[in-house]
Coordinates of C-alpha atoms and ligand atoms in Angstrom, one line a residue:
M25 CA 78.1 123.0 86.1
P26 CA 74.9 122.6 84.1
N27 CA 72.7 119.6 85.0
P28 CA 73.6 117.0 82.3
N29 CA 70.2 115.5 82.5
A30 CA 68.6 118.8 81.6
E31 CA 71.1 119.1 78.7
L32 CA 70.1 115.6 77.5
S33 CA 66.4 116.6 77.8
S34 CA 66.3 118.3 74.5
A35 CA 68.3 115.5 72.9
Y36 CA 65.8 112.9 74.0
Q37 CA 62.9 115.1 73.0
T38 CA 64.3 115.3 69.5
I39 CA 65.1 111.6 69.4
L40 CA 61.5 110.7 70.4
K41 CA 60.0 113.1 67.9
V42 CA 62.1 111.4 65.1
V43 CA 61.1 107.9 66.3
E44 CA 57.4 109.0 66.5
Q45 CA 57.4 109.8 62.8
V46 CA 58.4 106.2 62.0
E47 CA 56.5 104.2 64.6
P48 CA 54.5 106.4 67.1
R49 CA 53.6 103.4 69.3
I50 CA 57.3 102.9 70.2
A51 CA 57.8 106.5 71.0
A52 CA 54.6 106.4 73.2
A53 CA 55.7 103.2 75.0
T54 CA 59.2 104.7 75.6
R55 CA 57.6 107.8 77.2
A56 CA 55.1 105.7 79.2
E57 CA 57.9 103.5 80.6
L58 CA 59.6 106.6 82.0
T59 CA 56.4 107.7 83.6
D60 CA 55.8 104.2 85.1
Q61 CA 59.4 103.9 86.4
R62 CA 59.2 107.4 87.9
G63 CA 55.9 106.6 89.6
S64 CA 56.5 103.3 91.3
L65 CA 58.6 101.9 94.1
K66 CA 60.9 99.6 92.1
L67 CA 62.1 96.9 94.5
I68 CA 63.0 94.2 91.9
A69 CA 66.4 93.1 93.2
S70 CA 67.9 92.6 89.7
E71 CA 66.9 96.0 88.3
N72 CA 68.4 99.4 88.6
Y73 CA 68.4 102.8 86.7
A74 CA 71.5 103.2 84.5
S75 CA 72.8 106.8 84.2
L76 CA 71.8 108.9 81.2
P77 CA 75.4 108.8 79.9
V78 CA 75.1 105.0 79.9
L79 CA 71.7 105.0 78.3
A80 CA 72.8 107.6 75.7
T81 CA 75.8 105.5 74.7
M82 CA 73.6 102.6 73.8
G83 CA 71.8 104.5 71.1
T84 CA 74.4 105.0 68.4
W85 CA 75.8 103.7 65.1
L86 CA 78.3 101.6 67.0
S87 CA 75.4 99.1 66.7
D88 CA 75.8 99.0 62.9
K89 CA 79.2 97.3 62.9
Y90 CA 79.9 93.6 62.8
A91 CA 83.0 92.6 64.7
E92 CA 83.1 88.9 65.3
G93 CA 86.4 87.7 66.8
T94 CA 88.5 89.5 69.4
V95 CA 90.4 92.8 69.6
G96 CA 92.9 92.9 66.8
H97 CA 91.7 89.6 65.3
R98 CA 88.3 90.2 63.7
F99 CA 86.5 88.4 60.9
Y100 CA 85.5 91.7 59.3
A101 CA 87.4 94.7 58.0
G102 CA 87.2 98.2 59.5
C103 CA 86.9 97.2 63.2
Q104 CA 89.5 99.8 64.6
N105 CA 86.9 101.7 66.6
I106 CA 85.2 98.6 67.9
D107 CA 88.7 97.4 69.0
T108 CA 89.0 100.7 71.0
V109 CA 85.5 100.2 72.5
E110 CA 86.1 96.6 73.5
S111 CA 89.6 97.3 74.9
V112 CA 88.4 100.2 77.0
A113 CA 85.5 98.1 78.4
A114 CA 87.9 95.2 79.2
E115 CA 90.5 97.5 80.7
H116 CA 87.9 99.1 83.1
A117 CA 86.6 95.6 84.1
R118 CA 90.1 94.3 84.8
E119 CA 91.1 97.3 86.9
L120 CA 87.8 97.7 88.7
F121 CA 87.7 94.1 89.8
G122 CA 91.4 93.3 89.9
A123 CA 91.0 90.6 87.4
E124 CA 93.7 89.1 85.2
Y125 CA 91.5 89.0 82.2
A126 CA 88.1 90.4 81.1
Y127 CA 85.8 89.6 78.2
A128 CA 83.1 92.3 77.5
Q129 CA 81.2 90.6 74.7
P130 CA 78.5 88.5 76.3
H131 CA 75.0 89.9 75.6
S132 CA 73.5 88.7 78.9
G133 CA 74.1 86.7 82.0
I134 CA 73.1 83.4 80.3
D135 CA 75.6 84.2 77.5
A136 CA 78.3 85.0 80.0
N137 CA 77.7 81.7 81.8
L138 CA 77.6 79.7 78.5
T139 CA 80.9 81.3 77.5
A140 CA 82.4 80.4 80.8
F141 CA 81.2 76.8 80.7
W142 CA 82.6 76.3 77.2
A143 CA 85.9 77.9 78.1
I144 CA 86.2 75.5 81.1
L145 CA 85.3 72.5 78.9
A146 CA 87.8 73.7 76.2
H147 CA 90.6 74.2 78.8
K148 CA 90.0 71.0 80.8
I149 CA 88.6 68.5 78.4
E150 CA 89.3 69.6 74.8
G151 CA 92.9 70.8 75.3
P152 CA 94.1 67.5 77.0
A153 CA 92.2 65.5 74.3
L154 CA 94.0 67.2 71.5
T155 CA 97.4 66.3 73.0
E156 CA 96.2 62.7 73.5
F157 CA 94.9 62.4 69.9
G158 CA 98.1 64.0 68.6
A159 CA 96.1 66.9 67.1
K160 CA 97.2 70.6 67.0
T161 CA 93.7 72.0 66.6
V162 CA 90.2 70.6 66.5
N163 CA 90.4 70.6 62.7
D164 CA 93.0 67.8 62.9
L165 CA 90.6 65.5 64.8
S166 CA 89.3 62.4 63.0
E167 CA 85.6 61.6 63.1
A168 CA 86.3 58.9 65.7
D169 CA 88.3 61.3 67.8
W170 CA 85.3 63.7 67.6
A171 CA 82.9 61.1 68.7
T172 CA 85.1 60.4 71.8
L173 CA 85.5 64.1 72.5
R174 CA 81.7 64.7 72.2
K175 CA 81.1 61.9 74.7
R176 CA 83.6 63.4 77.1
F177 CA 81.9 66.8 76.9
G178 CA 78.6 65.2 77.7
D179 CA 79.9 63.3 80.7
Q180 CA 80.9 66.4 82.7
K181 CA 79.4 67.3 86.1
M182 CA 78.4 70.6 87.7
L183 CA 77.6 71.3 91.4
G184 CA 75.7 74.5 92.1
M185 CA 73.3 76.1 94.5
S186 CA 69.8 74.7 94.3
L187 CA 67.1 76.9 92.7
D188 CA 65.0 76.3 95.8
A189 CA 67.6 77.8 98.1
G190 CA 68.1 80.9 95.8
G191 CA 70.5 79.5 93.1
H192 CA 70.1 80.4 89.4
L193 CA 68.6 78.5 86.4
T194 CA 71.9 78.7 84.5
H195 CA 73.7 76.7 87.2
G196 CA 72.6 73.4 85.8
F197 CA 68.8 73.3 85.9
R198 CA 66.8 71.6 83.2
P199 CA 64.9 74.6 81.8
N200 CA 68.3 76.0 80.9
I201 CA 70.8 74.5 78.5
S202 CA 73.3 74.1 81.4
G203 CA 71.0 71.4 82.8
K204 CA 71.1 69.6 79.5
M205 CA 74.9 70.0 79.0
F206 CA 75.9 68.8 82.5
D207 CA 75.1 66.1 84.9
Q208 CA 74.1 68.4 87.7
R209 CA 73.6 68.2 91.4
S210 CA 72.9 71.0 93.8
Y211 CA 73.7 72.0 97.4
G212 CA 71.0 73.7 99.5
T213 CA 70.9 75.6 102.7
D214 CA 70.6 74.4 106.3
P215 CA 66.9 73.7 106.9
T216 CA 66.9 75.5 110.3
T217 CA 69.1 78.5 109.6
Q218 CA 68.5 78.7 105.9
L219 CA 72.2 79.6 105.5
L220 CA 74.8 77.9 103.3
D221 CA 76.4 75.1 105.1
Y222 CA 80.0 74.7 103.9
D223 CA 80.4 71.3 105.5
Q224 CA 77.4 70.0 103.6
I225 CA 78.8 71.6 100.3
A226 CA 82.2 69.9 100.9
A227 CA 80.5 66.5 101.5
A228 CA 78.4 66.9 98.3
A229 CA 81.5 67.9 96.4
R230 CA 83.6 64.9 97.7
E231 CA 80.8 62.5 96.8
F232 CA 79.9 63.9 93.4
K233 CA 83.3 65.2 92.2
P234 CA 82.1 67.8 89.7
L235 CA 84.3 69.4 87.0
I236 CA 82.8 72.7 88.0
L237 CA 81.8 74.0 91.4
V238 CA 79.6 77.1 91.0
A239 CA 78.8 79.7 93.6
G240 CA 76.4 82.5 93.2
Y241 CA 72.7 83.2 93.6
S242 CA 69.7 85.2 92.5
A243 CA 67.6 85.0 95.7
Y244 CA 69.9 84.4 98.7
P245 CA 70.1 87.3 101.1
R246 CA 73.5 86.6 102.5
R247 CA 77.2 86.9 101.6
I248 CA 79.4 83.9 100.6
D249 CA 82.8 83.0 101.9
F250 CA 84.6 82.4 98.6
A251 CA 87.8 81.3 100.3
K252 CA 85.9 78.4 101.8
M253 CA 84.4 77.5 98.5
K254 CA 87.7 77.7 96.8
E255 CA 89.2 75.3 99.4
I256 CA 86.4 72.8 98.6
A257 CA 87.0 73.1 94.9
D258 CA 90.7 72.6 95.3
E259 CA 90.3 69.6 97.5
I260 CA 88.4 67.7 94.7
G261 CA 90.3 69.3 91.8
A262 CA 87.2 71.2 90.5
V263 CA 87.2 74.4 88.6
F264 CA 85.7 77.1 90.8
M265 CA 83.3 79.4 89.0
V266 CA 81.4 82.3 90.6
D267 CA 78.3 84.0 89.0
M268 CA 78.3 87.4 90.8
A269 CA 75.5 88.9 88.6
H270 CA 73.5 90.0 91.6
F271 CA 76.2 91.4 93.7
A272 CA 78.8 92.7 91.2
G273 CA 78.0 96.2 92.3
L274 CA 78.8 95.4 95.9
V275 CA 82.1 93.8 94.8
A276 CA 82.9 96.8 92.5
G277 CA 82.0 99.2 95.4
K278 CA 84.3 97.4 97.8
V279 CA 81.5 96.4 100.2
F280 CA 82.4 92.8 99.6
T281 CA 86.2 92.5 100.2
G282 CA 88.5 89.8 101.5
N283 CA 86.8 86.4 101.5
E284 CA 83.6 88.0 100.2
D285 CA 85.2 89.2 97.0
P286 CA 85.1 86.2 94.5
V287 CA 87.7 87.5 92.0
P288 CA 90.9 86.5 93.8
F289 CA 89.5 83.0 94.5
A290 CA 87.6 81.9 91.4
D291 CA 89.1 80.6 88.2
V292 CA 86.2 82.2 86.2
V293 CA 83.8 84.9 87.4
T294 CA 80.7 85.9 85.4
T295 CA 78.3 88.8 85.8
T296 CA 75.6 90.9 84.3
T297 CA 76.2 94.6 84.0
H298 CA 72.7 95.9 84.7
K299 CA 71.9 94.8 88.3
S300 CA 73.7 96.3 91.3
L301 CA 76.5 97.3 88.9
R302 CA 74.0 99.8 87.4
G303 CA 75.2 99.6 83.7
P304 CA 73.5 98.6 80.5
R305 CA 71.9 95.2 80.0
G306 CA 74.7 92.7 79.2
G307 CA 77.3 90.3 80.5
L308 CA 81.0 90.1 81.4
V309 CA 83.4 87.2 82.0
L310 CA 86.5 87.7 84.2
A311 CA 89.1 84.9 84.4
K312 CA 92.5 83.9 85.5
E313 CA 95.0 84.2 82.6
E314 CA 95.1 80.5 82.2
Y315 CA 91.5 80.6 80.9
A316 CA 91.8 83.7 78.7
A317 CA 92.4 82.1 75.4
S318 CA 89.4 79.8 75.9
V319 CA 87.1 82.6 77.0
D320 CA 88.1 84.7 74.0
R321 CA 86.6 82.0 71.8
G322 CA 83.1 82.9 73.1
C323 CA 82.3 84.6 69.8
P324 CA 81.6 82.8 67.5
L325 CA 81.5 79.6 69.6
V326 CA 78.3 80.5 71.5
L327 CA 77.9 84.3 71.0
G328 CA 76.6 86.1 68.0
G329 CA 78.6 89.2 66.8
P330 CA 79.4 91.5 69.7
L331 CA 77.0 94.4 70.3
S332 CA 79.5 97.2 70.1
H333 CA 77.1 99.9 71.3
M334 CA 76.5 97.8 74.4
M335 CA 80.2 97.2 75.0
A336 CA 80.6 101.0 74.8
A337 CA 77.9 101.5 77.4
K338 CA 79.5 98.8 79.6
A339 CA 82.8 100.8 79.4
V340 CA 81.0 104.0 80.5
A341 CA 79.2 102.2 83.4
L342 CA 82.5 100.6 84.5
A343 CA 84.2 103.9 84.4
E344 CA 81.4 105.2 86.7
A345 CA 81.8 102.2 89.0
R346 CA 85.4 103.2 89.6
T347 CA 84.5 106.5 91.3
A348 CA 84.2 107.3 95.0
E349 CA 80.5 108.1 94.4
F350 CA 79.9 104.5 93.3
R351 CA 81.5 103.2 96.5
T352 CA 79.2 105.3 98.6
Y353 CA 76.3 104.1 96.5
A354 CA 77.2 100.4 97.0
Q355 CA 77.6 100.9 100.8
N356 CA 74.2 102.6 100.8
V357 CA 72.6 99.7 98.9
A358 CA 73.8 97.3 101.7
D359 CA 72.8 99.7 104.5
N360 CA 69.4 100.2 103.0
A361 CA 68.8 96.5 102.8
Q362 CA 69.5 96.2 106.5
T363 CA 67.0 99.0 107.2
L364 CA 64.4 97.4 105.0
A365 CA 64.9 94.1 106.7
E366 CA 64.7 95.6 110.2
G367 CA 61.6 97.6 109.2
L368 CA 59.8 94.5 108.1
L369 CA 60.9 92.4 111.1
K370 CA 59.9 95.0 113.7
R371 CA 56.4 95.0 112.0
G372 CA 56.1 91.3 112.5
S373 CA 57.2 89.9 109.1
T374 CA 59.2 86.7 108.5
L375 CA 62.4 86.9 106.5
V376 CA 64.3 84.0 104.9
T377 CA 67.5 83.6 107.0
G378 CA 66.1 86.1 109.4
G379 CA 67.6 89.1 107.7
T380 CA 70.1 90.2 105.0
D381 CA 73.7 91.3 104.6
N382 CA 73.6 92.0 100.9
H383 CA 71.1 93.9 98.7
I384 CA 68.3 91.3 98.9
V385 CA 65.5 90.8 101.4
L386 CA 63.4 87.6 100.9
L387 CA 60.1 88.1 102.6
D388 CA 58.2 84.9 103.5
V389 CA 54.5 86.0 102.9
S390 CA 53.0 82.9 104.3
S391 CA 52.8 84.6 107.7
F392 CA 50.3 87.0 106.0
G393 CA 48.3 84.0 104.8
L394 CA 49.3 84.8 101.2
T395 CA 51.1 83.2 98.3
G396 CA 53.9 85.1 96.6
R397 CA 51.7 85.5 93.6
Q398 CA 48.9 87.2 95.7
A399 CA 51.4 89.4 97.5
E400 CA 53.2 90.5 94.3
S401 CA 49.9 91.4 92.7
A402 CA 48.5 93.3 95.7
L403 CA 51.8 95.3 96.1
L404 CA 51.7 96.1 92.4
D405 CA 48.1 97.5 92.8
A406 CA 49.6 100.0 95.3
G407 CA 52.6 101.0 93.1
V408 CA 55.2 98.7 94.8
V409 CA 57.0 96.6 92.1
T410 CA 58.5 93.3 93.4
N411 CA 58.7 89.8 92.1
R412 CA 57.4 86.6 93.7
N413 CA 60.1 84.1 94.6
S414 CA 60.2 80.6 96.1
V415 CA 61.4 80.2 99.7
P416 CA 63.4 77.1 100.7
A417 CA 61.2 74.0 100.6
D418 CA 58.4 76.1 99.3
P419 CA 55.0 74.3 99.6
N420 CA 53.6 76.5 96.8
G421 CA 56.2 75.6 94.1
A422 CA 58.0 77.9 91.7
W423 CA 54.8 79.5 90.1
Y424 CA 52.7 80.6 93.0
T425 CA 55.6 80.6 95.6
S426 CA 55.5 81.7 99.2
G427 CA 57.9 84.6 99.0
V428 CA 58.5 88.0 97.6
R429 CA 62.0 89.1 96.7
L430 CA 62.9 92.7 97.5
G431 CA 66.1 94.6 96.5
T432 CA 67.5 98.0 97.3
P433 CA 69.8 98.9 94.2
A434 CA 67.2 100.8 92.2
L435 CA 65.7 103.0 94.9
T436 CA 69.1 103.7 96.4
S437 CA 70.1 105.0 92.9
R438 CA 67.2 107.5 93.4
G439 CA 68.7 108.6 96.7
F440 CA 66.5 106.7 99.1
G441 CA 68.1 106.3 102.6
A442 CA 67.2 104.8 105.9
A443 CA 64.1 106.9 106.6
E444 CA 62.7 106.2 103.2
F445 CA 63.4 102.4 103.4
D446 CA 61.8 102.2 106.8
R447 CA 58.7 103.9 105.3
V448 CA 58.8 101.4 102.4
A449 CA 58.8 98.6 104.9
E450 CA 55.7 100.1 106.6
L451 CA 53.9 100.5 103.3
I452 CA 54.6 96.8 102.3
V453 CA 53.2 95.6 105.6
E454 CA 50.2 97.9 105.2
V455 CA 49.4 96.3 101.8
L456 CA 50.0 92.7 102.9
S457 CA 48.1 92.9 106.1
N458 CA 45.1 94.3 104.2
T459 CA 45.2 91.6 101.5
T460 CA 42.9 88.5 101.8
P461 CA 43.1 85.4 99.7
V462 CA 39.9 84.6 97.7
T463 CA 38.7 81.1 98.4
A464 CA 38.8 78.9 95.2
S465 CA 35.7 77.2 93.8
T466 CA 37.0 73.9 95.4
G467 CA 36.6 75.5 98.8
K468 CA 40.4 75.6 99.3
P469 CA 42.3 78.8 99.8
G470 CA 43.1 80.2 96.3
K471 CA 46.7 80.8 95.2
A472 CA 46.2 83.7 92.8
K473 CA 43.1 85.7 93.6
Y474 CA 42.9 88.1 96.5
T475 CA 41.1 91.2 97.6
L476 CA 42.8 94.4 98.9
A477 CA 40.8 96.3 101.5
D478 CA 39.1 99.5 100.2
G479 CA 41.3 102.5 100.0
V480 CA 44.6 100.8 100.8
A481 CA 46.0 100.9 97.2
E482 CA 45.3 104.6 96.9
R483 CA 46.7 105.4 100.4
V484 CA 49.9 103.5 99.8
Q485 CA 50.4 104.8 96.2
G486 CA 49.9 108.4 97.7
A487 CA 52.6 107.7 100.3
A488 CA 54.8 106.2 97.7
D489 CA 54.3 109.3 95.4
E490 CA 55.5 111.5 98.3
L491 CA 58.8 109.5 98.6
L492 CA 59.2 109.3 94.8
D493 CA 58.6 113.0 94.2
A494 CA 61.2 113.9 96.8
H495 CA 63.8 111.7 94.9
P496 CA 63.1 112.2 91.2
L497 CA 64.4 109.8 88.6
Y498 CA 66.6 111.6 86.1
P499 CA 65.9 115.0 87.5
G500 CA 65.8 117.7 84.9
L501 CA 64.9 115.2 82.1
E502 CA 61.6 116.4 80.7
L503 CA 60.0 114.6 77.7
Ligands
DSN17 N1 66.4 87.6 86.1 C1 67.4 87.7 87.0 C2 66.9 88.0 88.4 O1 65.9 88.5 88.5 O2 67.6 87.7 89.4 C3 68.3 86.5 87.1 O3 68.6 86.1 85.8

């Protein structure tokens, strides 16, 4: 069978030549980005490399069609093909995750969470209020009823994982609209083990009595027992919502099963499609049937017109995620994270929670005498792309931080296995143990500046190139 990447080579060459004639800087940046991605060790835990069929699906005239509304119920004429696209994406999502209902329109993770929050508010607050006020729809409410309803929306509470312990901004934190919509509290992790403590979560839930209990994270290197979380939610009558954006690929690939699979337990599950799930950038909402009609109101309630080309690409990626190859990939992502963690530990590093059992390794760089900012920059100088991240109770705050978050989804997509990830651990330690903070003008240790010993960046980039050349990105694709 011909290599599909090679077949797409000439298509991409032609596309870029056409783009070049209109705006050469964009064609150049697109080419340069491929070179950069091919030439660096991408360890950002939330990034991946979508397949060329997924990327190609994004670049079509499906983008040109407005289709506000839902399948079969659009506010524009001529949406028959978009109905097909959205139905296929939702069908794959339902079947892949075993969900009762799926909504493929959210443009991002934030959009998916906003859709979910409003669906829960509509179902739990607006619906009962309509009955109470003797109204059939919101259009029947009087101004006084509206004033009462608005106050009820504004009085709701959310309990989610603290940012400091690895939670996400959209789970009720002030810089995000969720922190302005909800009265929010958070649960953290045990100060000694740095692991979730379900007794502490239950105690916080009993005391605070939130409308929504949220589980999910963007920087916690461990699995969650969703059966226990559901028990806590049920005890206090809360809606249980899970944001699985980070680990959706591990759920899809059946690495997380039983109590570690959120879909059977949660009322509403949200995700992005571009992280471990390896699809296009975008979001999804899965829900129990009870919430379906409310989630369907996402557009135009909080979402602009659906991006039909992106829903098409989600459908292609979800079809890929239903294959045996994807299951192997997902298992490799988790196995490689173990190897990376062990490789760092045996070379004297400190890891938050002492290890990992998902796709994330959170390296505490204070043992190297560095801030996260210094470590992130020094690693980048050597071709290792990571992002700085707070560790629990971080003395350096959310900007400089004391940690670096590492993830295995992207390099696993390139075919890296245990030997390669052990070598990656060695290279990371080589960079960090040769990085020295520069003392600030105040005489205190600086938080941003650093020096990397002579020759280290070149040596590590050379070693990285050997690994990368042996596992090419989009082999056969030549621009
Ligand atoms: N930006 C994503 C991440 O890096 O985890 C979360 O939104």
